[in-house]
């Protein structure tokens, strides 16, 4: 397994355009997370999936953002009508569920998609 | 709500010396996990060490150890024998019943030759 894979690595888009990012998690991981990270800050939680179910969404995830994980494998994050404030690194991570929702399962991160809105 | 505080925006350490990076947390969950990640300039997040809230002993992983003081709600990372390659951003994170990871703002560590 090559780890968590994100595509594209970089995306430059004009304000108002829609963008879609893809994340392929580690194959046996049933949990998948999306985070946003701006320069010099820690990752901010956006949403997470257990298998195909989206279990939690942050208030940061406005109605312009939507995430899917249709078959419980890869996931997509779409941003509609992009704004300059959406410029950030978008990180995807995956983890095992562990036994009885154990707390000790670490997340493995992809290398991120850097979005620049001009 | 869970919160992670890292009060040191930047730290410097001389090569081969030990350094402690501070982390305090707040949660109402009775059970939780605490994690430290390293983010070099290349951008990838690298998992370093884990501490469970009910673990009796402090976690250790090679040169990394976690000084866990539950009553103080602190989980400081200790890096022994610092190396130039340790220069990076370091993030403390926690996971509770909500199962999402909450990260702190990070500490930038610079190792001096």
Short mmCIF file of C-alpha atoms in Angstrom, two decimals:
data_model
loop_
_atom_site.label_atom_id
_atom_site.label_comp_id
_atom_site.label_asym_id
_atom_site.label_seq_id
_atom_site.Cartn_x
_atom_site.Cartn_y
_atom_site.Cartn_z
CA UNK A 1 0.00 0.00 0.00
CA UNK A 2 1.32 3.44 -0.90
CA UNK A 3 -0.45 5.36 1.83
CA UNK A 4 -3.06 8.07 1.48
CA UNK A 5 -3.09 9.60 -1.99
CA UNK A 6 -4.52 13.00 -2.92
CA UNK A 7 -5.11 14.46 -6.34
CA UNK A 8 -4.31 17.02 -7.56
CA UNK A 9 -1.36 18.21 -5.49
CA UNK A 10 -1.86 21.80 -6.61
CA UNK A 11 -4.84 23.63 -8.03
CA UNK A 12 -5.09 27.24 -9.16
CA UNK A 13 -8.58 28.43 -9.97
CA UNK A 14 -10.37 31.65 -10.66
CA UNK A 15 -12.80 33.00 -8.08
CA UNK A 16 -16.27 31.68 -8.72
CA UNK A 17 -15.17 28.41 -10.32
CA UNK A 18 -15.91 24.98 -8.88
CA UNK A 19 -13.14 22.60 -7.87
CA UNK A 20 -13.08 18.95 -6.87
CA UNK A 21 -10.39 17.11 -4.98
CA UNK A 22 -9.96 13.36 -4.66
CA UNK A 23 -8.60 11.29 -1.78
CA UNK A 24 -7.73 7.59 -1.88
CA UNK A 25 -7.27 6.29 1.68
CA UNK A 26 -5.24 3.34 2.84
CA UNK A 27 -7.25 0.41 1.59
CA UNK A 28 -8.18 -1.27 4.88
CA UNK A 29 -9.08 2.00 6.62
CA UNK A 30 -12.79 2.61 7.03
CA UNK A 31 -12.48 6.13 8.44
CA UNK A 32 -11.66 9.09 6.21
CA UNK A 33 -11.17 12.69 7.28
CA UNK A 34 -10.91 16.03 5.50
CA UNK A 35 -9.03 18.95 7.05
CA UNK A 36 -8.15 22.44 5.90
CA UNK A 37 -4.85 24.05 6.84
CA UNK A 38 -3.83 27.65 6.26
CA UNK A 39 -0.25 28.85 6.48
CA UNK A 40 1.16 28.70 9.98
CA UNK A 41 -1.97 27.16 11.49
CA UNK A 42 -3.00 23.72 12.62
CA UNK A 43 -5.34 21.56 10.54
CA UNK A 44 -9.02 22.45 10.96
CA UNK A 45 -11.51 19.63 10.86
CA UNK A 46 -14.02 19.73 8.01
CA UNK A 47 -15.75 16.35 7.93
CA UNK A 48 -15.29 12.65 8.39
CA UNK A 49 -16.71 9.41 7.05
CA UNK A 50 -17.02 5.96 8.45
CA UNK A 51 -17.32 3.77 5.40
CA UNK A 52 -19.75 5.64 3.15
CA UNK A 53 -21.58 7.43 5.97
CA UNK A 54 -20.69 11.06 6.63
CA UNK A 55 -20.79 11.12 10.42
CA UNK A 56 -19.77 14.65 11.27
CA UNK A 57 -19.45 18.01 9.54
CA UNK A 58 -17.82 21.13 10.91
CA UNK A 59 -19.51 24.51 10.86
CA UNK A 60 -16.58 25.49 8.62
CA UNK A 61 -18.18 23.35 5.93
CA UNK A 62 -20.49 25.93 4.37
CA UNK A 63 -23.14 25.04 1.84
CA UNK A 64 -20.56 25.62 -0.90
CA UNK A 65 -18.64 22.59 0.31
CA UNK A 66 -19.73 19.01 -0.20
CA UNK A 67 -17.95 15.76 0.42
CA UNK A 68 -18.81 12.26 -0.66
CA UNK A 69 -17.50 8.77 -0.20
CA UNK A 70 -19.86 6.82 -2.41
CA UNK A 71 -18.60 3.28 -1.97
CA UNK A 72 -16.69 3.66 1.24
CA UNK A 73 -13.38 3.81 -0.60
CA UNK A 74 -12.18 7.04 -2.21
CA UNK A 75 -13.67 10.41 -1.32
CA UNK A 76 -14.20 13.68 -3.12
CA UNK A 77 -14.40 17.20 -1.73
CA UNK A 78 -16.07 19.78 -3.94
CA UNK A 79 -16.02 23.51 -3.43
CA UNK A 80 -18.53 25.48 -5.45
CA UNK A 81 -18.20 29.18 -6.34
CA UNK A 82 -14.71 29.39 -4.86
CA UNK A 83 -13.69 32.48 -2.91
CA UNK A 84 -10.23 33.80 -2.15
CA UNK A 85 -10.71 32.77 1.47
CA UNK A 86 -10.86 29.15 0.33
CA UNK A 87 -7.17 29.28 -0.53
CA UNK A 88 -5.55 26.69 1.75
CA UNK A 89 -4.06 23.23 1.92
CA UNK A 90 -6.75 20.55 1.98
CA UNK A 91 -5.60 17.47 3.80
CA UNK A 92 -7.14 14.02 3.71
CA UNK A 93 -6.44 11.38 6.34
CA UNK A 94 -7.59 7.85 7.00
CA UNK A 95 -7.56 5.57 10.00
CA UNK A 96 -8.75 2.22 11.18
CA UNK A 97 -11.85 2.13 13.33
CA UNK A 98 -10.18 -0.01 15.96
CA UNK A 99 -12.06 -2.12 18.46
CA UNK A 100 -15.08 -0.52 20.11
CA UNK A 101 -14.27 2.88 18.61
CA UNK A 102 -10.87 2.85 20.28
CA UNK A 103 -9.14 6.17 20.73
CA UNK A 104 -5.70 4.86 19.84
CA UNK A 105 -5.99 4.62 16.09
CA UNK A 106 -3.82 7.30 14.56
CA UNK A 107 -4.66 9.07 11.34
CA UNK A 108 -2.41 8.74 8.31
CA UNK A 109 -2.31 11.85 6.15
CA UNK A 110 -1.91 12.41 2.48
CA UNK A 111 0.35 15.11 1.12
CA UNK A 112 -2.54 17.48 0.60
CA UNK A 113 -3.99 19.55 -2.21
CA UNK A 114 -2.90 23.16 -2.21
CA UNK A 115 -5.69 25.37 -3.54
CA UNK A 116 -5.04 28.91 -4.71
CA UNK A 117 -8.02 31.03 -5.68
CA UNK A 118 -7.10 34.05 -7.78
CA UNK B 1 -16.07 20.87 22.78
CA UNK B 2 -12.46 19.83 22.69
CA UNK B 3 -9.59 22.28 22.54
CA UNK B 4 -5.82 21.99 22.23
CA UNK B 5 -3.51 24.79 23.30
CA UNK B 6 0.13 25.06 22.30
CA UNK B 7 1.58 28.22 23.82
CA UNK B 8 4.99 28.12 22.14
CA UNK B 9 4.79 29.47 18.58
CA UNK B 10 8.50 28.79 18.11
CA UNK B 11 11.27 26.99 19.93
CA UNK B 12 15.00 26.73 19.39
CA UNK B 13 17.23 23.90 20.59
CA UNK B 14 20.86 23.09 20.15
CA UNK B 15 21.66 19.90 18.28
CA UNK B 16 22.00 16.87 20.59
CA UNK B 17 20.10 18.56 23.42
CA UNK B 18 16.61 17.68 24.64
CA UNK B 19 13.58 19.90 24.12
CA UNK B 20 10.04 19.93 25.54
CA UNK B 21 7.08 21.09 23.49
CA UNK B 22 4.06 22.04 25.55
CA UNK B 23 0.49 20.95 24.98
CA UNK B 24 -2.58 21.43 27.16
CA UNK B 25 -6.03 20.20 26.31
CA UNK B 26 -9.61 20.56 27.37
CA UNK B 27 -12.35 17.98 27.01
CA UNK B 28 -15.37 16.69 28.84
CA UNK B 29 -14.98 13.17 27.43
CA UNK B 30 -13.92 10.69 30.12
CA UNK B 31 -11.85 8.75 27.63
CA UNK B 32 -9.67 10.23 24.93
CA UNK B 33 -6.44 9.85 23.02
CA UNK B 34 -3.62 12.32 22.61
CA UNK B 35 -1.35 12.40 19.56
CA UNK B 36 1.69 14.29 18.35
CA UNK B 37 2.40 14.89 14.69
CA UNK B 38 5.41 16.37 12.91
CA UNK B 39 5.03 18.44 9.74
CA UNK B 40 8.31 19.15 7.94
CA UNK B 41 8.55 21.90 5.34
CA UNK B 42 7.60 19.35 2.69
CA UNK B 43 4.09 19.38 4.19
CA UNK B 44 3.25 15.80 5.07
CA UNK B 45 1.90 15.09 8.58
CA UNK B 46 3.88 12.36 10.29
CA UNK B 47 2.50 10.55 13.34
CA UNK B 48 4.99 10.44 16.22
CA UNK B 49 3.43 9.17 19.42
CA UNK B 50 0.16 8.33 21.13
CA UNK B 51 -1.03 8.50 24.76
CA UNK B 52 -4.33 7.11 25.99
CA UNK B 53 -6.12 8.89 28.80
CA UNK B 54 -6.21 5.72 30.88
CA UNK B 55 -2.65 4.62 30.17
CA UNK B 56 -0.74 4.31 33.41
CA UNK B 57 2.67 4.91 31.90
CA UNK B 58 3.94 7.74 29.74
CA UNK B 59 4.34 6.77 26.10
CA UNK B 60 7.77 6.49 24.52
CA UNK B 61 8.79 5.94 20.91
CA UNK B 62 12.50 6.06 20.28
CA UNK B 63 13.71 9.61 20.95
CA UNK B 64 10.14 10.80 21.57
CA UNK B 65 8.43 10.60 24.93
CA UNK B 66 5.21 12.07 26.19
CA UNK B 67 5.02 13.66 29.62
CA UNK B 68 1.37 13.07 30.44
CA UNK B 69 -0.10 14.81 33.48
CA UNK B 70 -3.79 14.05 33.47
CA UNK B 71 -4.75 16.25 36.41
CA UNK B 72 -3.11 19.22 34.72
CA UNK B 73 -4.52 18.22 31.33
CA UNK B 74 -1.12 18.44 29.77
CA UNK B 75 0.64 16.16 27.27
CA UNK B 76 4.07 17.59 26.56
CA UNK B 77 6.33 16.07 23.92
CA UNK B 78 9.95 15.53 24.85
CA UNK B 79 12.48 15.05 22.08
CA UNK B 80 15.83 13.79 23.29
CA UNK B 81 19.14 14.20 21.46
CA UNK B 82 17.74 16.66 18.90
CA UNK B 83 18.84 16.28 15.30
CA UNK B 84 18.83 18.81 12.47
CA UNK B 85 16.12 16.76 10.80
CA UNK B 86 13.82 17.43 13.76
CA UNK B 87 13.33 21.00 12.56
CA UNK B 88 9.62 21.14 11.69
CA UNK B 89 6.18 22.15 12.90
CA UNK B 90 4.85 19.96 15.70
CA UNK B 91 1.14 19.55 16.35
CA UNK B 92 -0.59 18.16 19.39
CA UNK B 93 -3.99 16.58 18.71
CA UNK B 94 -6.69 14.74 20.56
CA UNK B 95 -9.49 12.36 19.73
CA UNK B 96 -12.48 11.77 21.93
CA UNK B 97 -15.83 10.11 21.53
CA UNK B 98 -16.52 12.21 18.47
CA UNK B 99 -13.69 10.33 16.75
CA UNK B 100 -12.45 13.35 14.83
CA UNK B 101 -9.00 14.72 15.55
CA UNK B 102 -8.73 18.22 17.00
CA UNK B 103 -5.37 19.89 16.44
CA UNK B 104 -3.55 22.69 18.21
CA UNK B 105 -1.96 25.66 16.44
CA UNK B 106 1.47 24.04 16.45
CA UNK B 107 5.00 24.84 17.55
CA UNK B 108 7.80 25.50 15.09
CA UNK B 109 10.98 23.81 16.28
CA UNK B 110 14.33 24.91 14.94
CA UNK B 111 17.38 22.78 15.72
CA UNK B 112 20.61 24.75 15.67
CA UNK B 113 23.92 23.15 14.62
#
